[in-house]
Each structure stands twice: as structure tokens, then as C-alpha cells.
mmCIF file of N, CA and C in Angstrom:
data_model
loop_
_atom_site.group_PDB
_atom_site.id
_atom_site.type_symbol
_atom_site.label_atom_id
_atom_site.label_comp_id
_atom_site.label_asym_id
_atom_site.label_seq_id
_atom_site.Cartn_x
_atom_site.Cartn_y
_atom_site.Cartn_z
ATOM 1 N N MET A 1 -10.837 -46.857 73.030
ATOM 2 C CA MET A 1 -12.139 -47.260 72.515
ATOM 3 C C MET A 1 -12.128 -48.774 72.331
ATOM 4 N N GLN A 2 -13.131 -49.428 72.865
ATOM 5 C CA GLN A 2 -13.212 -50.882 72.751
ATOM 6 C C GLN A 2 -13.675 -51.275 71.356
ATOM 7 N N LYS A 3 -13.279 -52.456 70.905
ATOM 8 C CA LYS A 3 -13.531 -52.887 69.533
ATOM 9 C C LYS A 3 -15.000 -53.134 69.238
ATOM 10 N N ASP A 4 -15.663 -53.905 70.042
ATOM 11 C CA ASP A 4 -17.030 -54.320 69.752
ATOM 12 C C ASP A 4 -18.047 -53.320 70.269
ATOM 13 N N TYR A 5 -18.032 -52.129 69.685
ATOM 14 C CA TYR A 5 -19.020 -51.137 70.064
ATOM 15 C C TYR A 5 -19.689 -50.636 68.795
ATOM 16 N N PHE A 6 -20.908 -50.138 68.946
ATOM 17 C CA PHE A 6 -21.588 -49.488 67.841
ATOM 18 C C PHE A 6 -22.609 -48.519 68.398
ATOM 19 N N ILE A 7 -23.017 -47.589 67.544
ATOM 20 C CA ILE A 7 -24.046 -46.611 67.893
ATOM 21 C C ILE A 7 -25.176 -46.796 66.901
ATOM 22 N N SER A 8 -26.395 -46.851 67.402
ATOM 23 C CA SER A 8 -27.546 -47.109 66.553
ATOM 24 C C SER A 8 -28.698 -46.158 66.888
ATOM 25 N N THR A 9 -29.481 -45.831 65.868
ATOM 26 C CA THR A 9 -30.708 -45.047 66.083
ATOM 27 C C THR A 9 -31.939 -45.954 66.069
ATOM 28 N N ASP A 10 -31.742 -47.258 66.057
ATOM 29 C CA ASP A 10 -32.842 -48.214 66.068
ATOM 30 C C ASP A 10 -33.436 -48.280 67.479
ATOM 31 N N LYS A 11 -34.634 -47.752 67.629
ATOM 32 C CA LYS A 11 -35.268 -47.710 68.955
ATOM 33 C C LYS A 11 -35.555 -49.101 69.504
ATOM 34 N N LYS A 12 -35.685 -50.086 68.632
ATOM 35 C CA LYS A 12 -35.944 -51.458 69.096
ATOM 36 C C LYS A 12 -34.756 -52.025 69.871
ATOM 37 N N LYS A 13 -33.572 -51.510 69.618
ATOM 38 C CA LYS A 13 -32.364 -51.989 70.315
ATOM 39 C C LYS A 13 -32.209 -51.354 71.704
ATOM 40 N N LEU A 14 -32.891 -50.240 71.956
ATOM 41 C CA LEU A 14 -32.741 -49.534 73.229
ATOM 42 C C LEU A 14 -33.215 -50.394 74.392
ATOM 43 N N ASP A 15 -32.557 -50.242 75.526
ATOM 44 C CA ASP A 15 -32.946 -50.919 76.760
ATOM 45 C C ASP A 15 -33.518 -49.863 77.700
ATOM 46 N N PRO A 16 -34.849 -49.729 77.721
ATOM 47 C CA PRO A 16 -35.464 -48.692 78.560
ATOM 48 C C PRO A 16 -35.081 -48.799 80.034
ATOM 49 N N GLU A 17 -34.807 -50.004 80.503
ATOM 50 C CA GLU A 17 -34.403 -50.186 81.908
ATOM 51 C C GLU A 17 -33.070 -49.502 82.182
ATOM 52 N N VAL A 18 -32.106 -49.671 81.292
ATOM 53 C CA VAL A 18 -30.790 -49.034 81.450
ATOM 54 C C VAL A 18 -30.959 -47.516 81.429
ATOM 55 N N ILE A 19 -31.730 -47.035 80.467
ATOM 56 C CA ILE A 19 -31.935 -45.586 80.333
ATOM 57 C C ILE A 19 -32.642 -45.031 81.559
ATOM 58 N N HIS A 20 -33.743 -45.668 81.971
ATOM 59 C CA HIS A 20 -34.497 -45.191 83.133
ATOM 60 C C HIS A 20 -33.649 -45.245 84.392
ATOM 61 N N ASN A 21 -32.922 -46.319 84.592
ATOM 62 C CA ASN A 21 -32.099 -46.452 85.793
ATOM 63 C C ASN A 21 -31.084 -45.317 85.884
ATOM 64 N N TYR A 22 -30.403 -45.041 84.762
ATOM 65 C CA TYR A 22 -29.413 -43.970 84.793
ATOM 66 C C TYR A 22 -30.079 -42.615 85.033
ATOM 67 N N LEU A 23 -31.092 -42.308 84.235
ATOM 68 C CA LEU A 23 -31.718 -40.984 84.340
ATOM 69 C C LEU A 23 -32.353 -40.762 85.712
ATOM 70 N N SER A 24 -33.078 -41.740 86.219
ATOM 71 C CA SER A 24 -33.831 -41.554 87.461
ATOM 72 C C SER A 24 -32.973 -41.613 88.717
ATOM 73 N N LYS A 25 -31.835 -42.317 88.645
ATOM 74 C CA LYS A 25 -31.030 -42.513 89.851
ATOM 75 C C LYS A 25 -29.666 -41.833 89.822
ATOM 76 N N GLU A 26 -29.053 -41.707 88.635
ATOM 77 C CA GLU A 26 -27.683 -41.210 88.572
ATOM 78 C C GLU A 26 -27.534 -39.816 87.970
ATOM 79 N N SER A 27 -28.451 -39.428 87.106
ATOM 80 C CA SER A 27 -28.306 -38.118 86.454
ATOM 81 C C SER A 27 -28.659 -36.994 87.423
ATOM 82 N N TYR A 28 -28.118 -35.806 87.175
ATOM 83 C CA TYR A 28 -28.486 -34.653 87.993
ATOM 84 C C TYR A 28 -29.700 -33.939 87.407
ATOM 85 N N TRP A 29 -30.073 -34.232 86.175
ATOM 86 C CA TRP A 29 -31.133 -33.481 85.496
ATOM 87 C C TRP A 29 -32.484 -34.183 85.460
ATOM 88 N N ALA A 30 -32.538 -35.480 85.747
ATOM 89 C CA ALA A 30 -33.821 -36.185 85.622
ATOM 90 C C ALA A 30 -34.083 -37.121 86.792
ATOM 91 N N LYS A 31 -33.494 -36.834 87.944
ATOM 92 C CA LYS A 31 -33.699 -37.687 89.121
ATOM 93 C C LYS A 31 -35.191 -37.859 89.380
ATOM 94 N N GLY A 32 -35.598 -39.104 89.557
ATOM 95 C CA GLY A 32 -36.982 -39.392 89.889
ATOM 96 C C GLY A 32 -37.919 -39.504 88.693
ATOM 97 N N ILE A 33 -37.419 -39.343 87.477
ATOM 98 C CA ILE A 33 -38.291 -39.447 86.305
ATOM 99 C C ILE A 33 -38.900 -40.847 86.238
ATOM 100 N N SER A 34 -40.138 -40.923 85.843
ATOM 101 C CA SER A 34 -40.822 -42.215 85.778
ATOM 102 C C SER A 34 -40.463 -42.965 84.498
ATOM 103 N N MET A 35 -40.635 -44.261 84.532
ATOM 104 C CA MET A 35 -40.412 -45.079 83.338
ATOM 105 C C MET A 35 -41.364 -44.643 82.227
ATOM 106 N N GLU A 36 -42.577 -44.297 82.574
ATOM 107 C CA GLU A 36 -43.557 -43.857 81.576
ATOM 108 C C GLU A 36 -43.047 -42.636 80.802
ATOM 109 N N LEU A 37 -42.491 -41.655 81.519
ATOM 110 C CA LEU A 37 -41.975 -40.465 80.841
ATOM 111 C C LEU A 37 -40.722 -40.772 80.017
ATOM 112 N N VAL A 38 -39.884 -41.654 80.506
ATOM 113 C CA VAL A 38 -38.698 -42.056 79.733
ATOM 114 C C VAL A 38 -39.152 -42.685 78.420
ATOM 115 N N LYS A 39 -40.107 -43.599 78.481
ATOM 116 C CA LYS A 39 -40.599 -44.255 77.268
ATOM 117 C C LYS A 39 -41.233 -43.255 76.307
ATOM 118 N N ARG A 40 -41.980 -42.292 76.834
ATOM 119 C CA ARG A 40 -42.593 -41.280 75.968
ATOM 120 C C ARG A 40 -41.520 -40.393 75.332
ATOM 121 N N SER A 41 -40.492 -40.037 76.093
ATOM 122 C CA SER A 41 -39.423 -39.204 75.537
ATOM 123 C C SER A 41 -38.670 -39.944 74.431
ATOM 124 N N ILE A 42 -38.492 -41.239 74.588
ATOM 125 C CA ILE A 42 -37.855 -42.053 73.549
ATOM 126 C C ILE A 42 -38.725 -42.073 72.293
ATOM 127 N N GLU A 43 -39.994 -42.299 72.496
ATOM 128 C CA GLU A 43 -40.928 -42.387 71.371
ATOM 129 C C GLU A 43 -40.947 -41.115 70.530
ATOM 130 N N LEU A 44 -40.790 -39.947 71.168
ATOM 131 C CA LEU A 44 -40.961 -38.666 70.495
ATOM 132 C C LEU A 44 -39.642 -37.985 70.137
ATOM 133 N N SER A 45 -38.542 -38.730 70.129
ATOM 134 C CA SER A 45 -37.222 -38.162 69.843
ATOM 135 C C SER A 45 -36.460 -39.050 68.865
ATOM 136 N N ILE A 46 -35.424 -38.490 68.257
ATOM 137 C CA ILE A 46 -34.432 -39.303 67.560
ATOM 138 C C ILE A 46 -33.474 -39.777 68.642
ATOM 139 N N CYS A 47 -33.318 -41.079 68.767
ATOM 140 C CA CYS A 47 -32.521 -41.636 69.858
ATOM 141 C C CYS A 47 -31.264 -42.321 69.331
ATOM 142 N N PHE A 48 -30.231 -42.264 70.156
ATOM 143 C CA PHE A 48 -28.940 -42.850 69.834
ATOM 144 C C PHE A 48 -28.538 -43.747 70.999
ATOM 145 N N GLY A 49 -28.431 -45.033 70.737
ATOM 146 C CA GLY A 49 -27.956 -45.963 71.748
ATOM 147 C C GLY A 49 -26.505 -46.312 71.471
ATOM 148 N N VAL A 50 -25.712 -46.394 72.520
ATOM 149 C CA VAL A 50 -24.313 -46.810 72.410
ATOM 150 C C VAL A 50 -24.227 -48.204 73.027
ATOM 151 N N TYR A 51 -23.625 -49.130 72.289
ATOM 152 C CA TYR A 51 -23.582 -50.530 72.702
ATOM 153 C C TYR A 51 -22.151 -51.046 72.662
ATOM 154 N N CYS A 52 -21.834 -51.851 73.651
ATOM 155 C CA CYS A 52 -20.519 -52.487 73.725
ATOM 156 C C CYS A 52 -20.746 -53.948 74.108
ATOM 157 N N ASP A 53 -20.185 -54.844 73.326
ATOM 158 C CA ASP A 53 -20.347 -56.282 73.569
ATOM 159 C C ASP A 53 -21.820 -56.665 73.731
ATOM 160 N N GLY A 54 -22.689 -56.019 72.940
ATOM 161 C CA GLY A 54 -24.114 -56.355 72.944
ATOM 162 C C GLY A 54 -24.946 -55.700 74.029
ATOM 163 N N ASN A 55 -24.333 -54.924 74.910
ATOM 164 C CA ASN A 55 -25.069 -54.281 75.999
ATOM 165 C C ASN A 55 -25.098 -52.769 75.809
ATOM 166 N N GLN A 56 -26.213 -52.161 76.167
ATOM 167 C CA GLN A 56 -26.311 -50.709 76.067
ATOM 168 C C GLN A 56 -25.486 -50.070 77.167
ATOM 169 N N ILE A 57 -24.586 -49.148 76.755
ATOM 170 C CA ILE A 57 -23.713 -48.470 77.718
ATOM 171 C C ILE A 57 -23.874 -46.947 77.672
ATOM 172 N N GLY A 58 -24.690 -46.459 76.737
ATOM 173 C CA GLY A 58 -24.866 -45.023 76.620
ATOM 174 C C GLY A 58 -26.111 -44.683 75.839
ATOM 175 N N PHE A 59 -26.435 -43.389 75.851
ATOM 176 C CA PHE A 59 -27.684 -42.943 75.246
ATOM 177 C C PHE A 59 -27.640 -41.440 75.039
ATOM 178 N N ALA A 60 -28.371 -40.985 74.067
ATOM 179 C CA ALA A 60 -28.672 -39.567 73.878
ATOM 180 C C ALA A 60 -29.919 -39.509 73.019
ATOM 181 N N ARG A 61 -30.615 -38.401 73.106
ATOM 182 C CA ARG A 61 -31.780 -38.214 72.246
ATOM 183 C C ARG A 61 -31.807 -36.770 71.789
ATOM 184 N N VAL A 62 -32.461 -36.553 70.661
ATOM 185 C CA VAL A 62 -32.589 -35.211 70.114
ATOM 186 C C VAL A 62 -34.059 -34.934 69.855
ATOM 187 N N VAL A 63 -34.541 -33.858 70.438
ATOM 188 C CA VAL A 63 -35.894 -33.372 70.193
ATOM 189 C C VAL A 63 -35.766 -32.377 69.050
ATOM 190 N N THR A 64 -36.464 -32.635 67.940
ATOM 191 C CA THR A 64 -36.225 -31.837 66.750
ATOM 192 C C THR A 64 -37.410 -31.826 65.800
ATOM 193 N N ASP A 65 -37.429 -30.817 64.938
ATOM 194 C CA ASP A 65 -38.374 -30.798 63.821
ATOM 195 C C ASP A 65 -37.717 -31.339 62.554
ATOM 196 N N CYS A 66 -36.445 -31.719 62.644
ATOM 197 C CA CYS A 66 -35.651 -32.261 61.525
ATOM 198 C C CYS A 66 -35.544 -31.275 60.366
ATOM 199 N N ALA A 67 -35.757 -30.005 60.636
ATOM 200 C CA ALA A 67 -35.674 -28.997 59.579
ATOM 201 C C ALA A 67 -34.843 -27.791 60.000
ATOM 202 N N THR A 68 -35.097 -27.268 61.222
ATOM 203 C CA THR A 68 -34.433 -26.034 61.626
ATOM 204 C C THR A 68 -33.798 -26.076 63.011
ATOM 205 N N PHE A 69 -34.295 -26.921 63.901
ATOM 206 C CA PHE A 69 -33.910 -26.824 65.307
ATOM 207 C C PHE A 69 -33.828 -28.204 65.942
ATOM 208 N N GLY A 70 -32.880 -28.364 66.859
ATOM 209 C CA GLY A 70 -32.782 -29.583 67.640
ATOM 210 C C GLY A 70 -32.238 -29.306 69.023
ATOM 211 N N TYR A 71 -32.697 -30.074 69.981
ATOM 212 C CA TYR A 71 -32.235 -29.986 71.366
ATOM 213 C C TYR A 71 -31.704 -31.358 71.777
ATOM 214 N N ILE A 72 -30.431 -31.426 72.095
ATOM 215 C CA ILE A 72 -29.805 -32.675 72.526
ATOM 216 C C ILE A 72 -30.045 -32.842 74.022
ATOM 217 N N ALA A 73 -30.543 -34.018 74.404
ATOM 218 C CA ALA A 73 -30.907 -34.244 75.807
ATOM 219 C C ALA A 73 -30.489 -35.641 76.260
ATOM 220 N N ASP A 74 -30.432 -35.810 77.555
ATOM 221 C CA ASP A 74 -30.252 -37.103 78.206
ATOM 222 C C ASP A 74 -29.006 -37.861 77.735
ATOM 223 N N VAL A 75 -27.926 -37.129 77.520
ATOM 224 C CA VAL A 75 -26.680 -37.744 77.070
ATOM 225 C C VAL A 75 -25.973 -38.400 78.256
ATOM 226 N N PHE A 76 -25.643 -39.681 78.109
ATOM 227 C CA PHE A 76 -24.833 -40.323 79.141
ATOM 228 C C PHE A 76 -24.095 -41.530 78.587
ATOM 229 N N ILE A 77 -22.983 -41.802 79.206
ATOM 230 C CA ILE A 77 -22.238 -43.055 79.065
ATOM 231 C C ILE A 77 -22.152 -43.604 80.488
ATOM 232 N N LEU A 78 -22.459 -44.871 80.673
ATOM 233 C CA LEU A 78 -22.384 -45.448 82.018
ATOM 234 C C LEU A 78 -20.984 -45.229 82.596
ATOM 235 N N PRO A 79 -20.915 -44.938 83.899
ATOM 236 C CA PRO A 79 -19.633 -44.567 84.519
ATOM 237 C C PRO A 79 -18.483 -45.522 84.237
ATOM 238 N N GLU A 80 -18.733 -46.805 84.238
ATOM 239 C CA GLU A 80 -17.645 -47.766 84.049
ATOM 240 C C GLU A 80 -17.079 -47.790 82.629
ATOM 241 N N PHE A 81 -17.744 -47.101 81.699
ATOM 242 C CA PHE A 81 -17.280 -47.054 80.311
ATOM 243 C C PHE A 81 -16.738 -45.679 79.917
ATOM 244 N N ARG A 82 -16.736 -44.740 80.833
ATOM 245 C CA ARG A 82 -16.237 -43.398 80.535
ATOM 246 C C ARG A 82 -14.721 -43.414 80.369
ATOM 247 N N GLY A 83 -14.224 -42.422 79.642
ATOM 248 C CA GLY A 83 -12.797 -42.308 79.425
ATOM 249 C C GLY A 83 -12.282 -43.133 78.261
ATOM 250 N N ASN A 84 -13.202 -43.682 77.465
ATOM 251 C CA ASN A 84 -12.824 -44.517 76.325
ATOM 252 C C ASN A 84 -13.186 -43.892 74.981
ATOM 253 N N GLY A 85 -13.619 -42.636 74.977
ATOM 254 C CA GLY A 85 -13.947 -41.962 73.725
ATOM 255 C C GLY A 85 -15.364 -42.163 73.240
ATOM 256 N N PHE A 86 -16.188 -42.870 74.007
ATOM 257 C CA PHE A 86 -17.567 -43.118 73.568
ATOM 258 C C PHE A 86 -18.380 -41.833 73.454
ATOM 259 N N SER A 87 -18.208 -40.905 74.382
ATOM 260 C CA SER A 87 -18.970 -39.648 74.340
ATOM 261 C C SER A 87 -18.616 -38.845 73.099
ATOM 262 N N LYS A 88 -17.347 -38.758 72.781
ATOM 263 C CA LYS A 88 -16.928 -38.010 71.592
ATOM 264 C C LYS A 88 -17.490 -38.643 70.322
ATOM 265 N N LYS A 89 -17.440 -39.956 70.250
ATOM 266 C CA LYS A 89 -17.974 -40.649 69.076
ATOM 267 C C LYS A 89 -19.494 -40.460 68.989
ATOM 268 N N LEU A 90 -20.167 -40.527 70.122
ATOM 269 C CA LEU A 90 -21.618 -40.316 70.155
ATOM 270 C C LEU A 90 -21.970 -38.938 69.626
ATOM 271 N N MET A 91 -21.263 -37.913 70.079
ATOM 272 C CA MET A 91 -21.536 -36.556 69.604
ATOM 273 C C MET A 91 -21.259 -36.433 68.109
ATOM 274 N N GLU A 92 -20.213 -37.072 67.630
ATOM 275 C CA GLU A 92 -19.893 -37.045 66.200
ATOM 276 C C GLU A 92 -21.036 -37.653 65.378
ATOM 277 N N VAL A 93 -21.563 -38.781 65.851
ATOM 278 C CA VAL A 93 -22.666 -39.437 65.149
ATOM 279 C C VAL A 93 -23.913 -38.549 65.180
ATOM 280 N N ILE A 94 -24.191 -37.920 66.305
ATOM 281 C CA ILE A 94 -25.377 -37.057 66.409
ATOM 282 C C ILE A 94 -25.275 -35.884 65.438
ATOM 283 N N ILE A 95 -24.184 -35.154 65.475
ATOM 284 C CA ILE A 95 -24.123 -33.937 64.653
ATOM 285 C C ILE A 95 -23.986 -34.234 63.166
ATOM 286 N N ASN A 96 -23.654 -35.476 62.817
ATOM 287 C CA ASN A 96 -23.578 -35.851 61.405
ATOM 288 C C ASN A 96 -24.783 -36.668 60.925
ATOM 289 N N HIS A 97 -25.766 -36.845 61.785
ATOM 290 C CA HIS A 97 -26.973 -37.581 61.404
ATOM 291 C C HIS A 97 -27.664 -36.837 60.258
ATOM 292 N N PRO A 98 -28.142 -37.542 59.247
ATOM 293 C CA PRO A 98 -28.735 -36.865 58.085
ATOM 294 C C PRO A 98 -29.875 -35.889 58.410
ATOM 295 N N ASN A 99 -30.649 -36.167 59.442
ATOM 296 C CA ASN A 99 -31.760 -35.268 59.805
ATOM 297 C C ASN A 99 -31.331 -34.124 60.709
ATOM 298 N N LEU A 100 -30.068 -34.099 61.116
ATOM 299 C CA LEU A 100 -29.616 -33.092 62.073
ATOM 300 C C LEU A 100 -28.464 -32.229 61.565
ATOM 301 N N LYS A 101 -27.693 -32.712 60.619
ATOM 302 C CA LYS A 101 -26.458 -32.019 60.258
ATOM 303 C C LYS A 101 -26.657 -30.663 59.602
ATOM 304 N N ASN A 102 -27.824 -30.373 59.081
ATOM 305 C CA ASN A 102 -28.055 -29.085 58.435
ATOM 306 C C ASN A 102 -29.056 -28.205 59.182
ATOM 307 N N LEU A 103 -29.251 -28.465 60.446
ATOM 308 C CA LEU A 103 -30.153 -27.634 61.243
ATOM 309 C C LEU A 103 -29.544 -26.251 61.453
ATOM 310 N N ARG A 104 -30.392 -25.254 61.531
ATOM 311 C CA ARG A 104 -29.916 -23.895 61.804
ATOM 312 C C ARG A 104 -29.361 -23.789 63.218
ATOM 313 N N ARG A 105 -30.009 -24.465 64.148
ATOM 314 C CA ARG A 105 -29.558 -24.381 65.545
ATOM 315 C C ARG A 105 -29.715 -25.744 66.216
ATOM 316 N N LEU A 106 -28.642 -26.172 66.863
ATOM 317 C CA LEU A 106 -28.624 -27.381 67.669
ATOM 318 C C LEU A 106 -28.103 -26.961 69.033
ATOM 319 N N ILE A 107 -28.891 -27.201 70.069
ATOM 320 C CA ILE A 107 -28.518 -26.736 71.406
ATOM 321 C C ILE A 107 -28.500 -27.894 72.402
ATOM 322 N N LEU A 108 -27.924 -27.614 73.553
ATOM 323 C CA LEU A 108 -27.932 -28.541 74.668
ATOM 324 C C LEU A 108 -27.654 -27.750 75.936
ATOM 325 N N ALA A 109 -27.853 -28.395 77.046
ATOM 326 C CA ALA A 109 -27.535 -27.787 78.343
ATOM 327 C C ALA A 109 -26.687 -28.787 79.125
ATOM 328 N N THR A 110 -25.681 -28.271 79.824
ATOM 329 C CA THR A 110 -24.822 -29.148 80.628
ATOM 330 C C THR A 110 -24.321 -28.388 81.850
ATOM 331 N N ALA A 111 -24.111 -29.123 82.914
ATOM 332 C CA ALA A 111 -23.537 -28.524 84.113
ATOM 333 C C ALA A 111 -22.037 -28.784 84.196
ATOM 334 N N ASP A 112 -21.574 -29.835 83.502
ATOM 335 C CA ASP A 112 -20.191 -30.252 83.746
ATOM 336 C C ASP A 112 -19.435 -30.816 82.545
ATOM 337 N N ALA A 113 -19.993 -30.751 81.348
ATOM 338 C CA ALA A 113 -19.314 -31.361 80.198
ATOM 339 C C ALA A 113 -19.051 -30.358 79.079
ATOM 340 N N HIS A 114 -18.813 -29.119 79.442
ATOM 341 C CA HIS A 114 -18.570 -28.074 78.439
ATOM 342 C C HIS A 114 -17.402 -28.417 77.517
ATOM 343 N N GLY A 115 -16.343 -28.965 78.072
ATOM 344 C CA GLY A 115 -15.169 -29.324 77.281
ATOM 345 C C GLY A 115 -15.475 -30.381 76.234
ATOM 346 N N LEU A 116 -16.267 -31.378 76.606
ATOM 347 C CA LEU A 116 -16.654 -32.415 75.650
ATOM 348 C C LEU A 116 -17.418 -31.798 74.484
ATOM 349 N N TYR A 117 -18.415 -30.985 74.787
ATOM 350 C CA TYR A 117 -19.262 -30.429 73.733
ATOM 351 C C TYR A 117 -18.520 -29.382 72.901
ATOM 352 N N ALA A 118 -17.598 -28.670 73.497
ATOM 353 C CA ALA A 118 -16.797 -27.700 72.746
ATOM 354 C C ALA A 118 -16.003 -28.398 71.647
ATOM 355 N N GLN A 119 -15.568 -29.639 71.895
ATOM 356 C CA GLN A 119 -14.836 -30.398 70.877
ATOM 357 C C GLN A 119 -15.692 -30.682 69.644
ATOM 358 N N SER A 120 -17.015 -30.614 69.811
ATOM 359 C CA SER A 120 -17.942 -30.839 68.702
ATOM 360 C C SER A 120 -18.480 -29.527 68.131
ATOM 361 N N GLY A 121 -17.902 -28.405 68.555
ATOM 362 C CA GLY A 121 -18.278 -27.113 67.988
ATOM 363 C C GLY A 121 -19.305 -26.326 68.774
ATOM 364 N N PHE A 122 -19.731 -26.825 69.925
ATOM 365 C CA PHE A 122 -20.709 -26.095 70.734
ATOM 366 C C PHE A 122 -20.019 -24.959 71.483
ATOM 367 N N LYS A 123 -20.728 -23.846 71.626
ATOM 368 C CA LYS A 123 -20.232 -22.654 72.316
ATOM 369 C C LYS A 123 -21.333 -22.124 73.224
ATOM 370 N N PRO A 124 -20.976 -21.269 74.183
ATOM 371 C CA PRO A 124 -22.027 -20.611 74.972
ATOM 372 C C PRO A 124 -22.953 -19.830 74.034
ATOM 373 N N LEU A 125 -24.174 -19.615 74.471
ATOM 374 C CA LEU A 125 -25.137 -18.877 73.652
ATOM 375 C C LEU A 125 -24.564 -17.522 73.253
ATOM 376 N N ALA A 126 -24.675 -17.182 71.975
ATOM 377 C CA ALA A 126 -24.151 -15.915 71.470
ATOM 378 C C ALA A 126 -24.934 -14.733 72.039
ATOM 379 N N LYS A 127 -26.211 -14.904 72.213
ATOM 380 C CA LYS A 127 -27.054 -13.827 72.734
ATOM 381 C C LYS A 127 -27.992 -14.400 73.808
ATOM 382 N N PRO A 128 -27.443 -14.722 74.954
ATOM 383 C CA PRO A 128 -28.266 -15.354 75.987
ATOM 384 C C PRO A 128 -29.438 -14.488 76.432
ATOM 385 N N GLU A 129 -29.312 -13.174 76.245
ATOM 386 C CA GLU A 129 -30.404 -12.287 76.652
ATOM 387 C C GLU A 129 -31.673 -12.504 75.823
ATOM 388 N N ARG A 130 -31.557 -13.195 74.700
ATOM 389 C CA ARG A 130 -32.726 -13.483 73.866
ATOM 390 C C ARG A 130 -33.459 -14.737 74.314
ATOM 391 N N TRP A 131 -32.818 -15.559 75.106
ATOM 392 C CA TRP A 131 -33.383 -16.846 75.510
ATOM 393 C C TRP A 131 -34.159 -16.713 76.807
ATOM 394 N N MET A 132 -35.243 -17.438 76.880
ATOM 395 C CA MET A 132 -36.048 -17.490 78.103
ATOM 396 C C MET A 132 -36.396 -18.947 78.353
ATOM 397 N N GLU A 133 -36.789 -19.235 79.567
ATOM 398 C CA GLU A 133 -37.199 -20.590 79.883
ATOM 399 C C GLU A 133 -38.305 -20.575 80.912
ATOM 400 N N LYS A 134 -39.090 -21.609 80.881
ATOM 401 C CA LYS A 134 -40.061 -21.894 81.936
ATOM 402 C C LYS A 134 -39.577 -23.212 82.528
ATOM 403 N N HIS A 135 -39.040 -23.142 83.718
ATOM 404 C CA HIS A 135 -38.352 -24.281 84.313
ATOM 405 C C HIS A 135 -39.092 -24.768 85.544
ATOM 406 N N ASN A 136 -39.348 -26.066 85.606
ATOM 407 C CA ASN A 136 -39.990 -26.673 86.758
ATOM 408 C C ASN A 136 -39.080 -27.808 87.250
ATOM 409 N N PRO A 137 -38.075 -27.478 88.074
ATOM 410 C CA PRO A 137 -37.090 -28.483 88.473
ATOM 411 C C PRO A 137 -37.651 -29.615 89.337
ATOM 412 N N ASP A 138 -38.803 -29.436 89.922
ATOM 413 C CA ASP A 138 -39.381 -30.471 90.793
ATOM 414 C C ASP A 138 -40.474 -31.285 90.115
ATOM 415 N N VAL A 139 -40.606 -31.181 88.814
ATOM 416 C CA VAL A 139 -41.710 -31.806 88.112
ATOM 417 C C VAL A 139 -41.760 -33.330 88.337
ATOM 418 N N TYR A 140 -40.636 -34.010 88.417
ATOM 419 C CA TYR A 140 -40.637 -35.461 88.572
ATOM 420 C C TYR A 140 -41.006 -35.898 89.987
ATOM 421 N N LYS A 141 -40.976 -34.977 90.935
ATOM 422 C CA LYS A 141 -41.355 -35.306 92.315
ATOM 423 C C LYS A 141 -42.878 -35.383 92.474
ATOM 424 N N HIS A 142 -43.613 -34.872 91.483
ATOM 425 C CA HIS A 142 -45.069 -34.788 91.610
ATOM 426 C C HIS A 142 -45.801 -35.744 90.683
ATOM 427 N N GLU A 143 -45.085 -36.666 90.067
ATOM 428 C CA GLU A 143 -45.751 -37.588 89.142
ATOM 429 C C GLU A 143 -46.608 -38.578 89.884
#
């Protein structure tokens, strides 16, 4: 872990360009998302920026009612900063946030980071047969 890093929920510190670039070009879940939608998602979520030497190197947001439920989304650390413990620290800060630590349910979806999230107490759904979704994987192609 590098010395000059911090995690902040101050939305004014976020760099929408860094977030949009990663989500729209590098992520598997939001390819093609518009800057407008990224900005709206930031506005309507609790956001966590990860910074190193004054530059944003990571991000996550939580969609929540701050009372019972939260959905962790858009988690990333830029590739050149991975392997330094930033993701683990980010998850620790998220699950201990005052508006999130006492939620009845905090969920997320991942294709490839199950081990990371398991370290923070996440498990597969206990009763997946109760969950349903309405999924539109091509939604960003039609904006």
C-alpha cells in the first residue's frame, strides 16, 4: 500500500473523466455508458473515491436507502494500482461507513472478484430462488 493515499466520500473530489473512461472503456459491466449517466449515477449514490498522490485511482458507489438495503456498484481500481491492497481498504471503508454498516442487506454482483469480496464477509445469495431481475445488457448501446 502506498503512503500518500486516501479514500473520500466527497463528491467534489471525484474526477468524472477517470470514472467515465474506466467504466465506458475498460469495465465489463458498463461498456459504452455515457458521461451523462455516469454523472447521474454519482449524484444519486454514496460515492467513494480512492486517491493516490492527489490523483483518483479508484471508485465505488452504493445505491441505498441508508436504512435497510444497499447495492455496491462500479467498483474499480485502475489496473496500474492493483495488487497494493487498495480494493481491500476500499471495501473496508464502504462496509464501515456510518450510513451503511447497519443495513439489513448489502449486495453486489461480480464476475471475477469473489475472493476479494469474500474477505469482507460477502457470500453467494442464501436463497437465490427468491431473487429476480429485469436485465437489459444492451441498454448503453441505445443511448
